[in-house]
Coordinates of N, CA and C and ligand atoms in Angstrom, one line a residue:
M208 N -77.6 -168.3 160.2 CA -77.2 -167.0 159.9 C -76.3 -167.6 161.4
R209 N -76.4 -167.7 161.9 CA -75.1 -167.6 163.2 C -74.9 -168.6 162.8
F210 N -74.6 -169.8 162.2 CA -73.1 -170.4 162.4 C -72.5 -170.1 161.2
N211 N -73.3 -169.6 159.5 CA -72.4 -169.1 158.7 C -70.9 -167.7 159.2
G212 N -72.0 -166.7 160.4 CA -71.1 -165.5 160.6 C -69.9 -165.9 161.5
L213 N -70.0 -167.6 162.6 CA -69.0 -168.0 163.3 C -68.3 -168.2 161.9
A214 N -68.6 -169.0 161.5 CA -67.8 -169.5 160.0 C -66.3 -168.5 158.9
L215 N -68.0 -167.2 158.8 CA -66.6 -165.9 159.0 C -65.8 -165.5 159.4
V216 N -65.8 -165.6 160.5 CA -64.4 -165.5 162.0 C -63.7 -166.0 162.1
A217 N -64.3 -167.0 161.8 CA -62.9 -168.5 161.9 C -62.4 -168.4 160.5
G218 N -62.7 -168.1 159.7 CA -62.2 -168.5 158.8 C -60.9 -166.9 158.9
A219 N -61.8 -166.0 158.6 CA -60.6 -164.4 158.9 C -59.5 -165.5 159.9
M220 N -60.0 -165.3 160.9 CA -58.3 -166.0 162.1 C -57.8 -167.0 161.4
A221 N -58.3 -167.3 161.0 CA -57.6 -169.1 160.0 C -56.2 -168.1 158.9
I222 N -56.9 -167.0 158.0 CA -56.3 -166.3 157.1 C -55.0 -165.3 158.1
V223 N -55.8 -164.6 159.2 CA -54.5 -163.9 160.1 C -53.3 -164.9 160.6
A224 N -53.5 -165.9 161.0 CA -53.3 -167.0 161.4 C -51.5 -167.3 160.5
C225 N -52.6 -167.9 159.3 CA -51.7 -168.2 157.9 C -51.1 -167.5 157.0
S226 N -51.4 -166.0 158.1 CA -50.9 -164.7 157.1 C -49.4 -164.1 158.0
G227 N -49.5 -164.7 159.5 CA -48.8 -164.5 160.4 C -47.5 -165.3 160.2
G228 N -48.0 -167.3 160.3 CA -47.2 -167.7 160.1 C -46.1 -168.0 158.5
D229 N -47.0 -167.1 157.4 CA -46.2 -167.5 155.9 C -45.4 -166.1 156.6
K230 N -45.8 -165.0 157.4 CA -44.6 -163.8 157.2 C -43.7 -164.4 158.0
K231 N -43.5 -165.1 159.3 CA -42.3 -165.8 159.6 C -41.6 -166.9 158.5
A232 N -41.9 -167.6 157.7 CA -41.7 -167.9 157.5 C -40.7 -167.2 156.3
D233 N -40.8 -166.4 155.3 CA -40.5 -165.5 154.5 C -39.6 -164.9 154.9
S234 N -39.7 -164.0 156.0 CA -38.6 -163.5 157.0 C -37.6 -164.3 157.4
T235 N -38.1 -165.9 157.5 CA -36.7 -166.6 158.1 C -36.3 -166.6 156.4
A236 N -36.8 -167.0 155.1 CA -36.3 -167.6 154.2 C -35.3 -166.0 154.0
A237 N -35.9 -165.2 154.2 CA -35.2 -164.0 153.3 C -33.4 -163.7 153.6
T238 N -33.7 -164.1 155.1 CA -32.5 -163.7 156.2 C -31.7 -164.5 156.0
T239 N -31.8 -166.2 155.2 CA -31.2 -167.5 155.2 C -30.6 -166.9 153.7
N240 N -31.7 -166.7 152.7 CA -30.9 -166.1 151.5 C -29.5 -165.1 151.8
D241 N -30.1 -164.0 152.2 CA -29.3 -162.7 152.5 C -27.9 -163.5 153.2
T242 N -27.2 -164.0 154.1 CA -26.3 -164.8 154.5 C -25.8 -165.5 153.5
A243 N -26.6 -166.2 152.8 CA -25.8 -167.4 151.5 C -25.5 -166.7 150.7
A244 N -26.0 -165.1 150.3 CA -25.7 -164.6 149.0 C -24.5 -163.2 149.5
A245 N -24.3 -163.1 150.4 CA -23.3 -162.5 150.8 C -21.3 -163.0 150.5
P246 N -21.4 -164.3 151.1 CA -19.9 -164.5 150.3 C -20.1 -165.1 148.5
A247 N -21.4 -165.0 148.1 CA -21.1 -165.2 147.2 C -20.7 -163.9 146.2
T248 N -21.1 -163.3 146.6 CA -21.0 -161.7 145.9 C -19.7 -160.9 146.3
T249 N -19.3 -161.5 147.4 CA -17.8 -160.9 147.8 C -16.5 -161.5 146.6
T250 N -16.9 -163.1 147.0 CA -16.8 -164.1 145.4 C -16.4 -163.6 144.1
T251 N -17.9 -162.9 143.9 CA -17.9 -162.7 142.3 C -16.9 -161.1 142.5
T252 N -17.2 -160.5 142.9 CA -16.3 -158.7 142.8 C -14.9 -159.5 142.9
T253 N -14.1 -160.6 143.7 CA -13.1 -160.1 143.3 C -12.3 -161.0 142.4
A254 N -13.3 -162.0 141.9 CA -12.5 -162.9 140.7 C -12.8 -161.6 139.7
T255 N -14.1 -161.1 139.7 CA -14.2 -159.4 138.4 C -13.0 -158.8 138.7
T256 N -12.8 -158.3 139.8 CA -11.4 -157.6 139.8 C -10.3 -158.0 139.3
T257 N -10.2 -158.9 139.4 CA -8.5 -159.8 139.5 C -8.6 -160.3 137.5
G258 N -9.9 -160.3 137.3 CA -9.7 -160.6 135.9 C -10.0 -159.3 135.2
S259 N -10.0 -158.5 135.3 CA -10.2 -157.0 134.6 C -8.5 -156.6 135.0
T260 N -7.7 -156.6 135.8 CA -6.5 -156.4 136.1 C -5.7 -156.4 134.6
T261 N -4.8 -156.2 134.0 CA -4.0 -156.6 133.2 C -2.7 -156.5 133.3
A262 N -2.2 -157.1 134.1 CA -0.9 -156.9 134.1 C 0.8 -156.3 132.8
A263 N 1.1 -155.6 133.5 CA 1.9 -154.6 132.6 C 3.0 -155.5 131.9
A264 N 3.7 -156.0 130.8 CA 4.0 -157.0 130.6 C 6.1 -156.7 130.0
P265 N 6.7 -156.9 130.8 CA 7.7 -156.8 130.5 C 8.7 -156.2 129.0
I266 N 9.5 -155.5 129.0 CA 9.9 -155.2 127.4 C 11.1 -156.7 126.9
T267 N 10.7 -157.0 126.0 CA 11.6 -158.3 125.7 C 12.2 -158.1 124.2
G268 N 12.6 -157.0 123.6 CA 13.4 -156.5 123.0 C 13.5 -155.3 122.4
K269 N 14.2 -154.6 121.8 CA 15.0 -153.1 121.8 C 13.9 -152.4 122.2
T270 N 14.7 -151.1 122.6 CA 13.7 -150.0 122.5 C 14.4 -149.0 122.0
V271 N 13.8 -148.3 121.2 CA 13.5 -147.3 120.2 C 13.7 -145.8 121.2
E272 N 15.5 -144.7 120.9 CA 14.7 -144.0 121.8 C 13.7 -142.5 120.6
V273 N 12.7 -141.7 121.3 CA 12.3 -140.7 120.2 C 12.2 -139.6 121.4
K274 N 12.8 -138.6 120.6 CA 13.5 -137.3 121.6 C 12.4 -136.2 121.4
M275 N 12.1 -135.4 122.5 CA 11.3 -134.1 123.1 C 12.2 -133.0 122.9
I276 N 11.6 -132.2 121.6 CA 12.0 -131.2 121.1 C 11.1 -129.9 121.4
G277 N 11.6 -128.6 121.9 CA 10.7 -127.3 121.9 C 11.9 -126.4 121.8
D278 N 11.6 -125.5 120.3 CA 12.6 -124.7 120.8 C 11.8 -122.7 120.8
G279 N 10.7 -122.8 121.0 CA 9.9 -122.1 120.9 C 9.0 -121.5 119.9
S280 N 9.3 -121.8 118.7 CA 8.2 -121.9 118.0 C 8.2 -124.0 117.2
T281 N 9.0 -124.3 117.3 CA 8.7 -125.1 116.8 C 8.9 -126.7 117.8
Y282 N 7.6 -127.9 117.6 CA 7.9 -128.6 118.6 C 7.5 -129.9 117.8
K283 N 8.5 -131.1 118.6 CA 8.2 -132.3 117.7 C 8.6 -133.4 118.7
F284 N 7.9 -134.6 118.2 CA 8.6 -135.7 118.8 C 9.5 -136.2 117.6
D285 N 11.2 -136.9 117.9 CA 12.0 -137.0 116.4 C 12.7 -139.0 116.9
P286 N 12.4 -139.5 116.7 CA 11.3 -139.7 115.0 C 10.0 -139.5 115.5
A287 N 9.1 -138.7 114.6 CA 7.7 -138.6 114.9 C 6.9 -139.6 114.5
E288 N 7.6 -141.2 113.7 CA 7.0 -142.0 113.1 C 7.8 -143.4 113.8
V289 N 7.4 -144.2 114.7 CA 8.8 -145.7 114.7 C 8.3 -146.8 114.1
T290 N 8.6 -147.4 114.0 CA 7.7 -149.3 113.5 C 8.4 -150.1 114.8
I291 N 8.1 -150.5 115.8 CA 8.4 -152.0 116.2 C 7.5 -152.8 116.4
K292 N 8.2 -154.3 116.8 CA 7.6 -155.5 117.3 C 6.9 -155.0 118.5
Q293 N 6.4 -155.9 118.5 CA 5.1 -156.5 120.2 C 6.1 -156.9 120.7
G294 N 6.9 -156.5 121.9 CA 7.9 -157.0 122.9 C 8.6 -155.2 123.0
D295 N 9.3 -155.2 122.3 CA 9.7 -153.2 122.0 C 9.7 -152.4 123.1
A296 N 10.2 -151.7 122.9 CA 10.1 -150.4 123.7 C 10.5 -148.9 123.3
I297 N 9.4 -147.8 123.6 CA 10.0 -146.1 123.4 C 9.7 -145.8 124.7
K298 N 11.5 -145.6 125.0 CA 12.4 -145.0 125.4 C 11.4 -143.4 125.1
W299 N 11.1 -141.6 125.5 CA 11.1 -140.7 125.2 C 12.1 -140.2 126.0
V300 N 13.0 -139.2 125.6 CA 13.9 -138.4 126.8 C 13.3 -136.5 126.1
M301 N 13.3 -136.1 127.3 CA 13.0 -134.7 127.1 C 13.8 -134.1 126.8
V302 N 13.7 -133.2 125.6 CA 15.2 -132.9 124.8 C 15.4 -131.3 125.7
S303 N 13.9 -130.6 125.3 CA 13.5 -128.7 124.9 C 12.5 -128.9 125.2
G304 N 12.6 -127.4 125.7 CA 11.0 -126.7 125.2 C 10.2 -127.3 126.1
G305 N 10.1 -128.4 127.3 CA 8.7 -128.7 128.1 C 8.1 -128.0 128.8
P306 N 7.1 -128.1 129.3 CA 6.9 -129.1 129.3 C 6.2 -130.6 128.2
H307 N 6.4 -131.1 128.4 CA 6.1 -132.4 127.3 C 5.3 -133.2 127.7
N308 N 4.5 -134.2 127.4 CA 3.8 -135.3 127.7 C 4.0 -136.4 126.7
V309 N 3.4 -137.1 127.0 CA 2.7 -138.7 126.3 C 1.1 -139.3 126.0
A310 N 0.4 -138.7 125.5 CA -1.0 -139.0 125.9 C -1.4 -140.1 124.3
F311 N -1.8 -140.7 124.6 CA -2.9 -141.8 123.5 C -3.7 -140.7 123.0
I312 N -3.9 -141.4 121.7 CA -5.1 -140.9 121.2 C -5.4 -142.1 120.1
D313 N -7.4 -142.2 120.0 CA -7.7 -142.8 119.6 C -7.3 -144.1 119.5
T314 N -7.0 -144.9 120.7 CA -6.6 -146.0 120.9 C -7.4 -147.2 120.7
P315 N -6.9 -147.7 120.1 CA -8.6 -149.0 119.7 C -8.4 -150.1 121.2
D316 N -9.7 -150.1 121.1 CA -10.5 -150.6 122.4 C -9.3 -151.6 123.4
A317 N -9.6 -152.6 122.4 CA -8.9 -154.0 122.1 C -7.2 -153.9 122.7
A318 N -6.6 -153.2 122.5 CA -5.5 -152.8 123.4 C -5.3 -151.8 124.3
K319 N -6.4 -151.0 125.0 CA -6.0 -149.9 126.2 C -5.5 -150.9 127.2
A320 N -6.1 -152.3 127.9 CA -5.9 -152.4 128.8 C -4.4 -152.9 129.2
Q321 N -4.0 -153.4 127.5 CA -2.5 -153.5 127.9 C -1.3 -152.4 127.8
L322 N -1.7 -151.5 127.4 CA -1.3 -150.3 126.7 C -1.0 -149.6 128.0
S323 N -2.2 -149.7 128.7 CA -2.6 -148.8 129.6 C -2.1 -148.8 131.2
A324 N -1.8 -150.6 131.1 CA -0.9 -151.1 132.3 C 0.8 -151.1 132.3
N325 N 1.1 -150.6 130.9 CA 2.7 -150.7 130.3 C 3.4 -149.7 130.5
M326 N 2.2 -148.6 130.9 CA 2.4 -147.3 130.8 C 2.4 -146.6 132.5
P327 N 3.3 -146.5 132.9 CA 4.1 -146.1 134.0 C 3.4 -144.8 134.9
Q328 N 2.9 -144.5 136.5 CA 2.8 -143.5 136.8 C 1.9 -142.1 135.6
Q329 N 0.9 -143.1 135.1 CA 0.0 -142.1 134.4 C -0.9 -140.7 135.2
M330 N -0.9 -139.3 134.5 CA -1.7 -138.6 135.2 C -2.7 -138.8 134.8
K331 N -3.1 -139.5 133.4 CA -5.1 -139.9 133.8 C -4.3 -141.1 132.4
D332 N -5.4 -141.7 132.8 CA -5.7 -143.1 131.8 C -4.5 -143.0 130.3
L333 N -3.6 -143.7 130.1 CA -2.8 -144.0 128.5 C -2.2 -142.3 128.2
T334 N -1.8 -141.9 129.3 CA -1.3 -139.8 128.8 C 0.4 -140.2 129.8
S335 N 1.4 -139.9 130.0 CA 2.2 -139.8 131.1 C 2.4 -138.8 131.4
P336 N 3.2 -138.8 132.5 CA 3.4 -137.5 133.5 C 3.5 -136.4 132.9
M337 N 3.8 -135.0 132.8 CA 4.6 -133.7 132.6 C 6.4 -134.2 132.6
M338 N 7.1 -133.6 131.8 CA 8.5 -134.1 131.9 C 9.1 -133.1 131.4
M339 N 9.5 -132.3 132.4 CA 10.0 -131.0 132.8 C 11.8 -131.1 132.5
T340 N 12.2 -131.7 132.3 CA 13.6 -131.3 132.9 C 14.6 -132.6 131.7
P341 N 15.3 -131.6 131.0 CA 16.1 -132.4 129.9 C 17.0 -133.7 130.2
N342 N 16.9 -134.5 130.0 CA 17.4 -135.8 129.9 C 16.5 -137.1 130.7
E343 N 15.3 -135.8 131.2 CA 14.2 -137.3 131.9 C 13.5 -137.5 130.8
T344 N 13.2 -138.9 131.5 CA 13.0 -140.2 130.5 C 12.0 -140.7 130.3
Y345 N 11.1 -141.2 129.9 CA 9.7 -141.9 130.5 C 9.4 -143.3 129.0
I346 N 9.9 -144.5 129.5 CA 9.8 -145.8 128.8 C 8.6 -146.7 128.9
V347 N 8.4 -146.7 127.8 CA 6.6 -147.6 128.0 C 7.0 -148.7 126.7
S348 N 7.0 -149.8 127.4 CA 7.0 -151.6 126.8 C 5.5 -151.6 125.9
F349 N 5.6 -152.2 124.4 CA 4.7 -153.2 123.9 C 5.1 -154.1 124.2
G350 N 5.3 -154.6 125.1 CA 5.3 -156.4 125.8 C 3.6 -156.6 125.7
K351 N 2.8 -157.7 124.7 CA 1.6 -157.9 124.8 C 0.6 -157.1 123.5
V352 N 1.4 -155.7 123.3 CA 0.1 -155.0 122.8 C -0.1 -155.0 121.2
P353 N -1.1 -155.3 121.1 CA -1.5 -155.8 120.2 C -1.0 -155.1 118.6
A354 N -0.5 -155.8 117.5 CA -0.7 -155.1 116.6 C -0.9 -153.9 116.3
G355 N -0.8 -152.8 115.6 CA -1.1 -151.6 115.1 C -0.6 -150.8 114.9
T356 N -1.7 -149.5 115.0 CA -1.0 -148.1 115.2 C -1.5 -147.1 116.1
Y357 N -0.3 -146.4 116.5 CA -0.7 -146.1 117.8 C -0.6 -144.4 117.8
N358 N -1.1 -143.6 118.3 CA -1.3 -142.1 117.9 C -1.3 -141.4 119.2
Y359 N -0.1 -140.8 118.9 CA -0.1 -139.7 120.3 C 0.5 -138.7 119.9
H360 N -0.1 -137.6 121.5 CA 0.8 -136.3 121.0 C 0.9 -135.7 122.5
C361 N 1.6 -134.7 122.3 CA 2.1 -133.2 123.5 C 1.2 -132.6 124.2
E362 N 0.1 -133.1 125.4 CA -1.1 -132.6 125.0 C -0.4 -130.6 125.0
P363 N 0.6 -130.1 126.2 CA 0.7 -128.7 126.0 C 1.4 -128.3 124.3
H364 N 1.6 -128.8 123.3 CA 1.7 -128.8 122.4 C 1.2 -129.4 121.3
A365 N 0.3 -129.6 121.7 CA -0.9 -130.7 120.3 C -1.2 -129.9 119.2
A366 N -1.0 -128.5 119.6 CA -1.9 -127.7 119.0 C -1.1 -127.3 117.6
M367 N 0.3 -127.5 117.9 CA 1.0 -126.8 117.6 C 2.1 -128.1 116.6
G368 N 1.9 -128.8 116.5 CA 2.0 -129.8 116.0 C 2.9 -131.1 116.5
M369 N 3.0 -131.5 117.9 CA 3.7 -132.1 118.0 C 2.6 -133.6 118.5
K370 N 3.4 -134.1 117.9 CA 2.5 -135.5 117.4 C 3.3 -136.7 117.2
G371 N 3.4 -138.0 117.7 CA 3.6 -138.9 116.8 C 2.8 -140.0 116.3
K372 N 3.9 -141.3 116.3 CA 2.8 -142.5 115.8 C 3.9 -143.6 115.9
I373 N 3.5 -144.9 116.5 CA 3.6 -145.5 117.1 C 3.3 -146.9 116.1
T374 N 3.9 -147.7 115.2 CA 3.4 -148.9 114.3 C 3.8 -150.0 115.3
V375 N 2.7 -150.9 115.7 CA 3.2 -152.0 116.4 C 2.8 -153.7 115.0
Q376 N 4.4 -154.2 114.8 CA 4.2 -154.9 113.9 C 3.8 -156.4 114.8
Ligands
LIG16 CU1 5.8 -131.0 124.0

């Protein structure tokens, strides 16, 4: 019986010693992993940021002018529908009855990043600033923007039918 008791104590001490040793080994390993993981995470984040940033694509074709007109009762883009080729651009010109803006709606997901990259000084995504002053212009390149239909409206006058459509071929 006494022999068994000593054996149990010795066994218990051995377990304590082992646990202590394991904990030290674990914490050393964890520290090593953390150190190794930190630069890897930074590299991954940088790569992701670079990959998701779409560069603005320049105008390589013609620029079509669209007037923004309001007379107090009628508000419109003129012409309201324009067909262009990829690489062309639209130049919106503030004529009267502002503030007007250009806010794209229902833009296909595949086109959002490039169209957004091509729109300077957005007030929010895919939305131009408000244009208040006659002859103020806003130019958007459709360089690298996929072929498709792009609907937009003027936010202050959307309810009055101030909307437009650009078809990129
Ligand atoms: Cu307007």
